[in-house]
């Protein structure tokens, strides 16, 4: 490990002494979160909830410790003397303090309780396919989100305040601008793919059963190919919903699921989570245990997972290169060619469920949610009118209409925890394509590396441009610094057209 410190300023050093314990609490919370999803017996949930809430309160208290607040203000006074890492520490803490200070403790407590109950009610509502069970909770969550937006403050749009909570500096206008370009561009590609049958809408392998142990070996093999330090600095486990959790730069764990059929779901969950994990694993170790030792935002994180899952993982070159490994473990693949496999990996079909959506249609699912969230927040749609609006928008955007709530507005857990979480997914998709563009400008076609399964050069590039910095720079700042350009959806459309229309 490199010992040389990046932090020289005495005030910042004082700050880091104080935030170390906050980092330790985060470390413990992450481990508890991982355990909850992977290991815990079902009835442990209640006590774990109480313990997690107590730790959250303690963390809040430490963040607002008057001495820490004073030190951060002091560091701000000499901000021009600080290096970029030190400035990053001040920026991140200032933001956390601002958010914590803006929200009255009573509101936070009520909201925490509300969302905890809402989550359970959402589960029940989804199982029973009864919107009525979740509806009153959603109404309350919207009400609270309005209050939260007011307390946090915003310049242009109340939704800005909620967006900023998830994605530092992101504004409603940014997202609107992105979708103004994306919506017609995506629809053009989609129409052509469907009308000319350029890609299949379904594939018989989607029904094919697989052996769980064999699939586990496939996943491990793929992770080795991608240079994931399995068993050394990472683990692969099973959970209901795949996720990545970073306990620290040297302990970044991922999960996947095994449904027993349609093996691409398990495989691409693994590759997706690998992308998240690589980000955390390649952060400069000198940032260890500091407030900037993690990925900078959900959108930037999603760009890394999407880069590996879609741009690399679903490419023809990758499919061909891993074909023999797959056949080795999954017998039933013998009768399919690498090309068959490629089309199985890339079916394009307007469908009801966001998490099963393909690269072409995925962002339309996000557009729907973004639009409804804005309207809900502004009181432009009542919770009673929501199912109808959901259905008509689905029909307008994708040409399909859900018959149940379960495959309609009850499909995602997100609204039980508040609004504003969806746009990050689209940011991820477009930043991933933008990164590919700049990577190729410097290194030539990435698929020349992919076909050789030679990933080190791509990973070095990502380390240099994005990963190593952790949260040193705000998301928009990092894009400008590394690529000299702000978020731009045109690269994503270029990518779609090249891949799906052969341009
Ligand atoms: Mg993800």
Short mmCIF file of C-alpha atoms and ligand atoms in Angstrom, two decimals:
data_model
loop_
_atom_site.label_atom_id
_atom_site.label_comp_id
_atom_site.label_asym_id
_atom_site.label_seq_id
_atom_site.Cartn_x
_atom_site.Cartn_y
_atom_site.Cartn_z
CA UNK A 1 0.00 0.00 0.00
CA UNK A 2 1.24 3.45 -0.83
CA UNK A 3 1.87 5.33 2.40
CA UNK A 4 2.43 8.82 1.08
CA UNK A 5 -0.37 11.05 2.31
CA UNK A 6 -2.44 13.30 0.11
CA UNK A 7 -3.58 15.40 3.02
CA UNK A 8 -1.11 18.03 4.24
CA UNK A 9 -3.27 20.86 5.50
CA UNK A 10 -3.48 20.85 9.30
CA UNK A 11 -7.19 21.74 9.45
CA UNK A 12 -8.08 19.00 6.99
CA UNK A 13 -5.98 16.56 8.98
CA UNK A 14 -7.98 17.50 12.09
CA UNK A 15 -11.18 16.96 10.12
CA UNK A 16 -10.07 13.52 8.99
CA UNK A 17 -9.29 12.50 12.55
CA UNK A 18 -12.89 13.33 13.44
CA UNK A 19 -14.52 11.71 10.41
CA UNK A 20 -12.67 8.43 10.86
CA UNK A 21 -15.27 7.22 13.34
CA UNK A 22 -18.07 8.17 10.91
CA UNK A 23 -16.30 6.08 8.30
CA UNK A 24 -16.10 3.21 10.79
CA UNK A 25 -19.86 3.44 11.41
CA UNK A 26 -20.46 3.37 7.67
CA UNK A 27 -18.24 0.33 7.43
CA UNK A 28 -20.30 -1.41 10.15
CA UNK A 29 -23.61 -0.35 8.55
CA UNK A 30 -22.50 -1.69 5.19
CA UNK A 31 -21.57 -5.01 6.70
CA UNK A 32 -24.94 -5.11 8.47
CA UNK A 33 -26.68 -4.30 5.21
CA UNK A 34 -24.81 -7.05 3.37
CA UNK A 35 -25.59 -9.52 6.12
CA UNK A 36 -29.26 -8.57 6.07
CA UNK A 37 -29.55 -9.42 2.39
CA UNK A 38 -27.25 -12.44 2.27
CA UNK A 39 -27.18 -14.27 5.59
CA UNK A 40 -29.72 -13.16 8.15
CA UNK A 41 -32.51 -15.43 9.40
CA UNK A 42 -35.86 -13.84 8.54
CA UNK A 43 -36.90 -12.96 12.07
CA UNK A 44 -33.73 -11.02 12.75
CA UNK A 45 -35.06 -8.15 10.67
CA UNK A 46 -36.79 -6.23 13.48
CA UNK A 47 -33.79 -6.01 15.80
CA UNK A 48 -31.48 -5.27 12.91
CA UNK A 49 -33.79 -2.40 11.99
CA UNK A 50 -33.54 -0.94 15.48
CA UNK A 51 -29.76 -1.29 15.56
CA UNK A 52 -29.39 0.28 12.11
CA UNK A 53 -31.63 3.21 13.11
CA UNK A 54 -29.57 3.86 16.26
CA UNK A 55 -26.36 3.86 14.26
CA UNK A 56 -27.90 6.26 11.73
CA UNK A 57 -28.81 8.66 14.55
CA UNK A 58 -25.31 8.45 15.96
CA UNK A 59 -23.80 9.09 12.55
CA UNK A 60 -26.03 12.12 12.12
CA UNK A 61 -24.92 13.44 15.49
CA UNK A 62 -21.25 13.01 14.65
CA UNK A 63 -21.74 14.73 11.28
CA UNK A 64 -23.28 17.72 13.05
CA UNK A 65 -20.73 17.75 15.89
CA UNK A 66 -20.15 21.51 16.43
CA UNK A 67 -16.37 21.01 16.49
CA UNK A 68 -16.44 19.25 13.13
CA UNK A 69 -18.75 21.89 11.66
CA UNK A 70 -16.37 24.61 12.89
CA UNK A 71 -13.36 22.84 11.38
CA UNK A 72 -15.10 22.49 8.02
CA UNK A 73 -15.95 26.22 8.06
CA UNK A 74 -12.35 26.97 8.95
CA UNK A 75 -11.09 24.86 6.04
CA UNK A 76 -13.49 26.65 3.74
CA UNK A 77 -11.92 29.93 4.76
CA UNK A 78 -8.57 28.77 3.34
CA UNK A 79 -10.02 26.78 0.44
CA UNK A 80 -7.60 28.29 -2.09
CA UNK A 81 -4.65 26.86 -0.18
CA UNK A 82 -6.00 23.31 -0.35
CA UNK A 83 -5.19 20.66 -2.93
CA UNK A 84 -7.98 18.95 -4.88
CA UNK A 85 -8.31 16.03 -2.46
CA UNK A 86 -8.56 18.36 0.50
CA UNK A 87 -11.10 20.48 -1.34
CA UNK A 88 -13.04 17.28 -2.04
CA UNK A 89 -13.18 16.44 1.65
CA UNK A 90 -14.50 19.91 2.43
CA UNK A 91 -17.06 19.79 -0.40
CA UNK A 92 -18.44 16.40 0.64
CA UNK A 93 -18.70 17.31 4.32
CA UNK A 94 -20.17 20.73 3.65
CA UNK A 95 -22.87 19.09 1.60
CA UNK A 96 -23.61 16.46 4.24
CA UNK A 97 -23.75 19.09 6.97
CA UNK A 98 -26.00 21.31 4.87
CA UNK A 99 -28.43 18.48 4.21
CA UNK A 100 -28.41 17.30 7.82
CA UNK A 101 -28.90 20.84 9.13
CA UNK A 102 -31.74 21.69 6.76
CA UNK A 103 -33.99 18.87 7.89
CA UNK A 104 -35.64 19.07 11.33
CA UNK A 105 -34.85 15.91 13.37
CA UNK A 106 -38.56 15.33 13.97
CA UNK A 107 -39.24 15.28 10.23
CA UNK A 108 -36.37 12.88 9.62
CA UNK A 109 -37.64 10.57 12.34
CA UNK A 110 -41.21 10.60 11.01
CA UNK A 111 -40.03 10.10 7.45
CA UNK A 112 -37.75 7.22 8.40
CA UNK A 113 -40.66 5.49 10.11
CA UNK A 114 -42.97 6.23 7.20
CA UNK A 115 -40.63 4.79 4.59
CA UNK A 116 -39.97 1.71 6.68
CA UNK A 117 -43.72 1.01 6.90
CA UNK A 118 -44.23 1.98 3.27
CA UNK A 119 -41.68 -0.60 2.20
CA UNK A 120 -43.56 -3.36 3.97
CA UNK A 121 -46.89 -2.13 2.57
CA UNK A 122 -45.42 -1.96 -0.91
CA UNK A 123 -44.34 -5.60 -0.63
CA UNK A 124 -47.79 -6.63 0.56
CA UNK A 125 -49.49 -4.56 -2.16
CA UNK A 126 -47.33 -6.12 -4.84
CA UNK A 127 -47.92 -9.69 -3.66
CA UNK A 128 -51.69 -9.12 -3.44
CA UNK A 129 -51.71 -6.92 -6.54
CA UNK A 130 -53.67 -4.32 -4.56
CA UNK A 131 -52.67 -0.71 -5.19
CA UNK A 132 -55.04 0.40 -2.39
CA UNK A 133 -52.69 -1.12 0.19
CA UNK A 134 -49.79 1.10 -0.87
CA UNK A 135 -51.70 4.17 -2.05
CA UNK A 136 -52.15 6.04 1.27
CA UNK A 137 -48.44 5.56 2.00
CA UNK A 138 -47.45 6.88 -1.37
CA UNK A 139 -49.64 9.93 -0.80
CA UNK A 140 -47.88 10.60 2.49
CA UNK A 141 -44.45 10.08 0.97
CA UNK A 142 -45.23 12.65 -1.72
CA UNK A 143 -46.39 15.06 0.97
CA UNK A 144 -43.16 14.56 2.92
CA UNK A 145 -41.06 14.87 -0.22
CA UNK A 146 -42.58 18.29 -0.83
CA UNK A 147 -41.69 19.34 2.71
CA UNK A 148 -38.19 17.94 2.33
CA UNK A 149 -37.70 19.85 -0.93
CA UNK A 150 -38.80 23.06 0.78
CA UNK A 151 -36.47 22.55 3.73
CA UNK A 152 -33.52 21.72 1.49
CA UNK A 153 -34.24 24.61 -0.86
CA UNK A 154 -33.83 24.83 -4.63
CA UNK A 155 -33.29 27.43 -7.28
CA UNK A 156 -35.53 26.37 -10.16
CA UNK A 157 -37.70 23.37 -9.41
CA UNK A 158 -38.68 21.60 -6.16
CA UNK A 159 -37.67 18.30 -7.79
CA UNK A 160 -34.12 19.68 -8.04
CA UNK A 161 -33.78 19.32 -4.28
CA UNK A 162 -34.71 15.63 -4.42
CA UNK A 163 -32.48 14.97 -7.43
CA UNK A 164 -29.53 16.61 -5.72
CA UNK A 165 -29.93 14.26 -2.74
CA UNK A 166 -29.23 11.31 -5.05
CA UNK A 167 -27.03 12.94 -7.65
CA UNK A 168 -25.01 15.92 -6.48
CA UNK A 169 -25.70 18.97 -8.61
CA UNK A 170 -28.23 17.34 -10.94
CA UNK A 171 -31.18 19.55 -11.88
CA UNK A 172 -34.59 18.83 -13.36
CA UNK A 173 -33.59 20.87 -16.38
CA UNK A 174 -30.55 18.61 -17.02
CA UNK A 175 -32.78 15.54 -17.06
CA UNK A 176 -35.38 17.21 -19.26
CA UNK A 177 -32.67 18.20 -21.74
CA UNK A 178 -31.39 14.63 -21.85
CA UNK A 179 -34.82 13.15 -22.53
CA UNK A 180 -35.64 15.76 -25.16
CA UNK A 181 -32.79 14.25 -27.18
CA UNK A 182 -33.22 10.64 -26.08
CA UNK A 183 -36.94 10.09 -26.59
CA UNK A 184 -37.14 10.69 -30.36
CA UNK A 185 -33.70 9.12 -30.93
CA UNK A 186 -34.60 5.93 -29.09
CA UNK A 187 -37.99 5.67 -30.76
CA UNK A 188 -36.37 5.92 -34.18
CA UNK A 189 -34.02 3.05 -33.40
CA UNK A 190 -36.76 0.99 -31.78
CA UNK A 191 -39.18 1.40 -34.68
CA UNK A 192 -36.57 0.31 -37.17
CA UNK A 193 -35.39 -2.66 -35.11
CA UNK A 194 -38.97 -3.88 -34.76
CA UNK A 195 -40.25 -3.15 -38.24
CA UNK A 196 -37.22 -4.68 -39.95
CA UNK A 197 -36.78 -7.48 -37.35
CA UNK A 198 -33.12 -6.57 -36.93
CA UNK A 199 -33.03 -8.22 -33.51
CA UNK A 200 -35.36 -10.91 -32.17
CA UNK A 201 -38.07 -9.96 -29.66
CA UNK A 202 -37.63 -13.28 -27.87
CA UNK A 203 -35.43 -16.34 -27.81
CA UNK A 204 -36.07 -19.95 -26.82
CA UNK A 205 -33.08 -19.86 -24.44
CA UNK A 206 -35.15 -17.55 -22.24
CA UNK A 207 -37.10 -20.64 -21.18
CA UNK A 208 -34.12 -22.97 -20.89
CA UNK A 209 -33.48 -24.34 -17.39
CA UNK A 210 -29.94 -24.57 -16.05
CA UNK A 211 -28.12 -26.36 -13.26
CA UNK A 212 -27.42 -23.99 -10.37
CA UNK A 213 -23.92 -25.28 -9.58
CA UNK A 214 -22.91 -25.12 -13.22
CA UNK A 215 -24.15 -21.54 -13.46
CA UNK A 216 -22.24 -20.60 -10.34
CA UNK A 217 -19.05 -21.90 -11.95
CA UNK A 218 -19.81 -19.89 -15.09
CA UNK A 219 -20.20 -16.72 -13.03
CA UNK A 220 -16.96 -17.32 -11.18
CA UNK A 221 -15.14 -18.00 -14.42
CA UNK A 222 -16.47 -14.78 -15.97
CA UNK A 223 -15.41 -12.81 -12.89
CA UNK A 224 -11.90 -14.23 -13.20
CA UNK A 225 -11.83 -13.25 -16.88
CA UNK A 226 -12.81 -9.71 -15.86
CA UNK A 227 -10.00 -9.62 -13.24
CA UNK A 228 -12.33 -9.40 -10.23
CA UNK A 229 -10.21 -10.39 -7.19
CA UNK A 230 -12.61 -13.12 -6.08
CA UNK A 231 -11.83 -14.37 -2.57
CA UNK A 232 -9.01 -11.85 -2.18
CA UNK A 233 -10.75 -8.49 -2.17
CA UNK A 234 -14.23 -9.61 -3.16
CA UNK A 235 -16.94 -12.23 -2.83
CA UNK A 236 -19.84 -13.48 -4.88
CA UNK A 237 -22.98 -14.38 -2.93
CA UNK A 238 -26.68 -14.88 -3.57
CA UNK A 239 -29.45 -12.40 -2.73
CA UNK A 240 -33.01 -11.68 -3.86
CA UNK A 241 -31.88 -8.53 -5.67
CA UNK A 242 -28.31 -8.36 -6.95
CA UNK A 243 -26.18 -5.59 -5.42
CA UNK A 244 -22.65 -4.41 -4.72
CA UNK A 245 -21.44 -3.32 -1.33
CA UNK A 246 -18.12 -1.71 -0.54
CA UNK A 247 -16.87 -2.19 2.99
CA UNK A 248 -13.62 -0.55 2.00
CA UNK A 249 -11.30 -0.28 -0.99
CA UNK A 250 -10.03 -3.81 -0.33
CA UNK A 251 -13.34 -5.47 0.42
CA UNK A 252 -15.96 -4.99 -2.26
CA UNK A 253 -18.62 -7.71 -2.47
CA UNK A 254 -21.21 -8.51 -5.08
CA UNK A 255 -24.28 -10.74 -5.30
CA UNK A 256 -26.38 -12.29 -8.02
CA UNK A 257 -29.44 -14.51 -8.18
CA UNK A 258 -30.18 -17.91 -9.67
CA UNK A 259 -33.72 -18.31 -10.94
CA UNK A 260 -32.96 -21.65 -12.56
CA UNK A 261 -33.85 -20.60 -16.12
CA UNK A 262 -32.86 -17.91 -18.65
CA UNK A 263 -29.19 -17.89 -17.58
CA UNK A 264 -28.41 -14.47 -19.04
CA UNK A 265 -30.21 -12.86 -16.11
CA UNK A 266 -27.80 -14.31 -13.60
CA UNK A 267 -24.79 -13.74 -15.85
CA UNK A 268 -25.49 -10.10 -16.66
CA UNK A 269 -26.36 -9.34 -13.05
CA UNK A 270 -22.85 -10.54 -12.22
CA UNK A 271 -21.21 -8.47 -14.94
CA UNK A 272 -23.29 -5.42 -13.95
CA UNK A 273 -22.31 -5.69 -10.30
CA UNK A 274 -18.71 -6.32 -11.30
CA UNK A 275 -18.72 -2.89 -12.95
CA UNK A 276 -19.89 -1.28 -9.70
CA UNK A 277 -17.28 -3.23 -7.75
CA UNK A 278 -14.40 -2.29 -10.06
CA UNK A 279 -15.12 1.39 -9.42
CA UNK A 280 -14.76 0.95 -5.66
CA UNK A 281 -11.76 -1.41 -5.95
CA UNK A 282 -9.77 1.03 -8.07
CA UNK A 283 -10.12 4.05 -5.80
CA UNK A 284 -6.77 5.47 -4.75
CA UNK A 285 -5.86 3.68 -1.52
CA UNK A 286 -4.52 6.89 -0.06
CA UNK A 287 -8.17 7.97 0.24
CA UNK A 288 -8.88 5.01 2.52
CA UNK A 289 -11.18 5.74 5.50
CA UNK A 290 -11.80 9.36 4.42
CA UNK A 291 -15.11 10.98 3.42
CA UNK A 292 -14.10 10.80 -0.27
CA UNK A 293 -13.20 7.09 -0.34
CA UNK A 294 -16.28 6.04 -2.33
CA UNK A 295 -17.80 6.41 -5.79
CA UNK A 296 -19.10 9.95 -6.29
CA UNK A 297 -22.73 9.34 -7.24
CA UNK A 298 -25.34 6.81 -8.23
CA UNK A 299 -25.26 7.94 -11.88
CA UNK A 300 -21.49 7.73 -12.15
CA UNK A 301 -21.65 4.33 -10.49
CA UNK A 302 -24.31 3.11 -12.88
CA UNK A 303 -22.17 4.24 -15.82
CA UNK A 304 -19.51 1.80 -14.68
CA UNK A 305 -21.91 -1.11 -14.26
CA UNK A 306 -23.58 -0.43 -17.60
CA UNK A 307 -20.24 -0.11 -19.37
CA UNK A 308 -19.33 -3.67 -18.40
CA UNK A 309 -22.80 -5.19 -18.60
CA UNK A 310 -23.92 -3.72 -21.91
CA UNK A 311 -21.11 -2.14 -23.86
CA UNK A 312 -18.64 -4.95 -23.11
CA UNK A 313 -20.79 -7.87 -21.90
CA UNK A 314 -23.50 -7.81 -24.57
CA UNK A 315 -21.11 -7.21 -27.46
CA UNK A 316 -20.57 -9.70 -30.24
CA UNK A 317 -16.85 -9.83 -29.48
CA UNK A 318 -17.37 -10.69 -25.81
CA UNK A 319 -20.02 -13.27 -26.64
CA UNK A 320 -17.70 -14.98 -29.11
CA UNK A 321 -14.75 -14.85 -26.73
CA UNK A 322 -16.57 -16.46 -23.79
CA UNK A 323 -18.61 -18.89 -25.90
CA UNK A 324 -16.38 -21.94 -25.32
CA UNK A 325 -16.27 -21.30 -21.55
CA UNK A 326 -20.05 -21.15 -21.45
CA UNK A 327 -20.49 -24.35 -23.45
CA UNK A 328 -18.05 -26.11 -21.13
CA UNK A 329 -20.40 -25.63 -18.19
CA UNK A 330 -23.80 -25.29 -19.84
CA UNK A 331 -24.34 -28.41 -21.94
CA UNK A 332 -27.52 -27.18 -23.60
CA UNK A 333 -25.57 -24.46 -25.42
CA UNK A 334 -23.89 -27.03 -27.69
CA UNK A 335 -26.62 -26.73 -30.27
CA UNK A 336 -26.31 -22.95 -30.46
CA UNK A 337 -23.69 -20.91 -32.28
CA UNK A 338 -21.95 -17.84 -30.83
CA UNK A 339 -24.19 -15.80 -33.10
CA UNK A 340 -27.34 -17.42 -31.66
CA UNK A 341 -26.02 -16.54 -28.24
CA UNK A 342 -25.46 -12.94 -29.26
CA UNK A 343 -29.08 -12.59 -30.32
CA UNK A 344 -30.23 -14.29 -27.10
CA UNK A 345 -28.21 -11.72 -25.15
CA UNK A 346 -29.73 -8.89 -27.17
CA UNK A 347 -33.43 -9.47 -27.64
CA UNK A 348 -35.28 -6.18 -28.10
CA UNK A 349 -38.86 -6.09 -26.94
CA UNK A 350 -41.06 -3.30 -25.60
CA UNK A 351 -42.06 -4.80 -22.27
CA UNK A 352 -43.74 -3.89 -19.03
CA UNK A 353 -40.94 -4.51 -16.56
CA UNK A 354 -38.08 -2.01 -16.23
CA UNK A 355 -35.50 -4.39 -14.78
CA UNK A 356 -36.00 -6.80 -17.67
CA UNK A 357 -35.82 -4.10 -20.33
CA UNK A 358 -33.18 -4.19 -23.07
CA UNK A 359 -30.70 -1.44 -23.93
CA UNK A 360 -32.98 0.15 -26.52
CA UNK A 361 -36.16 0.45 -24.46
CA UNK A 362 -34.72 0.82 -20.95
CA UNK A 363 -34.55 4.60 -20.80
CA UNK A 364 -38.18 4.95 -21.86
CA UNK A 365 -39.10 3.23 -18.60
CA UNK A 366 -37.09 5.86 -16.76
CA UNK A 367 -38.67 8.69 -18.74
CA UNK A 368 -42.11 7.49 -17.64
CA UNK A 369 -41.09 7.46 -13.98
CA UNK A 370 -39.32 10.83 -14.21
CA UNK A 371 -42.39 12.45 -15.71
CA UNK A 372 -44.76 10.97 -13.12
CA UNK A 373 -42.48 11.87 -10.21
CA UNK A 374 -42.38 15.51 -11.26
CA UNK A 375 -46.15 15.56 -11.60
CA UNK A 376 -46.71 13.86 -8.25
CA UNK A 377 -44.42 16.29 -6.50
CA UNK A 378 -46.14 19.29 -8.09
CA UNK A 379 -49.62 17.96 -7.31
CA UNK A 380 -50.38 17.65 -11.02
CA UNK A 381 -51.52 14.06 -10.60
CA UNK A 382 -53.31 12.57 -7.60
CA UNK A 383 -52.43 9.10 -6.34
CA UNK A 384 -55.93 8.00 -7.42
CA UNK A 385 -55.22 8.99 -11.01
CA UNK A 386 -51.76 7.45 -11.09
CA UNK A 387 -52.58 3.94 -12.43
CA UNK A 388 -54.45 5.37 -15.39
CA UNK A 389 -51.68 7.81 -16.22
CA UNK A 390 -49.08 5.07 -15.86
CA UNK A 391 -50.94 2.85 -18.28
CA UNK A 392 -51.58 5.51 -20.88
CA UNK A 393 -47.94 6.65 -20.78
CA UNK A 394 -46.75 3.05 -21.11
CA UNK A 395 -48.88 2.74 -24.17
CA UNK A 396 -47.62 6.01 -25.63
CA UNK A 397 -43.95 5.29 -24.97
CA UNK A 398 -43.72 1.53 -25.45
CA UNK A 399 -46.98 0.41 -26.97
CA UNK A 400 -47.76 -2.00 -24.14
CA UNK A 401 -50.29 -1.77 -21.34
CA UNK A 402 -50.11 -3.58 -17.98
CA UNK A 403 -53.06 -5.68 -16.87
CA UNK A 404 -52.02 -5.79 -13.24
CA UNK A 405 -50.54 -3.29 -10.77
CA UNK A 406 -47.72 -5.74 -10.18
CA UNK A 407 -46.49 -5.27 -13.73
CA UNK A 408 -47.46 -1.60 -13.62
CA UNK A 409 -46.79 1.03 -11.01
CA UNK A 410 -46.18 -1.46 -8.19
CA UNK A 411 -43.22 -3.11 -9.88
CA UNK A 412 -40.43 -0.99 -8.32
CA UNK A 413 -39.58 -0.63 -4.65
CA UNK A 414 -38.23 2.93 -5.17
CA UNK A 415 -41.29 5.05 -4.36
CA UNK A 416 -41.60 3.45 -0.95
CA UNK A 417 -38.34 5.27 -0.15
CA UNK A 418 -39.12 8.59 -1.87
CA UNK A 419 -38.90 10.24 -5.27
CA UNK A 420 -35.86 11.17 -7.36
CA UNK A 421 -34.00 7.89 -7.63
CA UNK A 422 -34.74 6.91 -11.21
CA UNK A 423 -32.92 9.47 -13.41
CA UNK A 424 -29.57 8.14 -12.13
CA UNK A 425 -30.10 5.00 -14.23
CA UNK A 426 -30.38 6.97 -17.44
CA UNK A 427 -27.39 9.08 -16.49
CA UNK A 428 -25.50 5.82 -16.11
CA UNK A 429 -26.46 4.64 -19.59
CA UNK A 430 -25.48 7.86 -21.29
CA UNK A 431 -22.25 8.41 -19.36
CA UNK A 432 -21.21 4.83 -20.14
CA UNK A 433 -21.50 5.53 -23.88
CA UNK A 434 -19.69 8.82 -23.44
CA UNK A 435 -16.84 7.09 -21.63
CA UNK A 436 -16.62 4.55 -24.45
CA UNK A 437 -16.34 7.38 -26.96
CA UNK A 438 -13.45 9.06 -25.17
CA UNK A 439 -11.77 5.77 -24.41
CA UNK A 440 -11.74 4.90 -28.11
CA UNK A 441 -10.46 8.32 -29.03
CA UNK A 442 -7.40 7.54 -26.95
CA UNK A 443 -7.02 3.78 -27.38
CA UNK A 444 -8.77 2.84 -30.61
CA UNK A 445 -11.73 0.47 -30.84
CA UNK A 446 -12.41 -1.14 -27.46
CA UNK A 447 -13.63 -4.32 -29.11
CA UNK A 448 -10.10 -5.11 -30.24
CA UNK A 449 -9.30 -5.57 -26.55
CA UNK A 450 -12.61 -7.24 -25.76
CA UNK A 451 -12.16 -9.98 -28.37
CA UNK A 452 -8.84 -10.90 -26.74
CA UNK A 453 -10.42 -10.68 -23.28
CA UNK A 454 -7.61 -8.22 -22.58
CA UNK A 455 -9.33 -5.96 -20.07
CA UNK A 456 -6.40 -4.47 -18.18
CA UNK A 457 -5.97 -1.51 -20.58
CA UNK A 458 -9.67 -0.61 -20.37
CA UNK A 459 -9.58 -0.93 -16.60
CA UNK A 460 -6.47 1.26 -16.40
CA UNK A 461 -8.25 3.92 -18.42
CA UNK A 462 -11.29 3.82 -16.13
CA UNK A 463 -9.04 3.94 -13.09
CA UNK A 464 -7.25 7.01 -14.36
CA UNK A 465 -10.28 8.94 -15.59
CA UNK A 466 -12.89 8.03 -12.98
CA UNK A 467 -12.17 5.43 -10.31
CA UNK A 468 -9.03 6.64 -8.60
CA UNK A 469 -10.61 9.95 -7.65
CA UNK A 470 -13.37 8.54 -5.45
CA UNK A 471 -15.50 11.56 -4.54
CA UNK A 472 -12.70 14.09 -4.93
CA UNK A 473 -14.66 15.89 -7.65
CA UNK A 474 -18.42 16.40 -7.92
CA UNK A 475 -19.93 14.35 -10.80
CA UNK A 476 -20.20 17.23 -13.25
CA UNK A 477 -16.72 18.44 -12.33
CA UNK A 478 -15.24 14.98 -12.87
CA UNK A 479 -16.73 14.73 -16.36
CA UNK A 480 -15.32 18.12 -17.31
CA UNK A 481 -11.92 17.33 -15.85
CA UNK A 482 -11.60 13.88 -17.43
CA UNK A 483 -13.32 14.39 -20.78
CA UNK A 484 -13.64 18.15 -21.18
CA UNK A 485 -17.35 17.82 -21.83
CA UNK A 486 -20.51 17.73 -19.77
CA UNK A 487 -23.05 14.92 -19.96
CA UNK A 488 -24.12 14.43 -23.54
CA UNK A 489 -26.79 11.94 -24.65
CA UNK A 490 -25.66 11.92 -28.30
CA UNK A 491 -22.99 9.27 -27.63
CA UNK A 492 -25.61 6.90 -26.31
CA UNK A 493 -27.72 7.35 -29.44
CA UNK A 494 -24.63 6.88 -31.62
CA UNK A 495 -23.90 3.68 -29.75
CA UNK A 496 -27.46 2.38 -30.17
CA UNK A 497 -27.49 3.20 -33.88
CA UNK A 498 -24.13 1.52 -34.46
CA UNK A 499 -25.08 -1.63 -32.61
CA UNK A 500 -28.75 -2.02 -33.51
CA UNK A 501 -28.93 -0.46 -36.95
CA UNK A 502 -25.41 -1.36 -38.03
CA UNK A 503 -24.39 2.24 -38.67
MG1 LIG B 1 -26.65 -0.83 -10.63
#
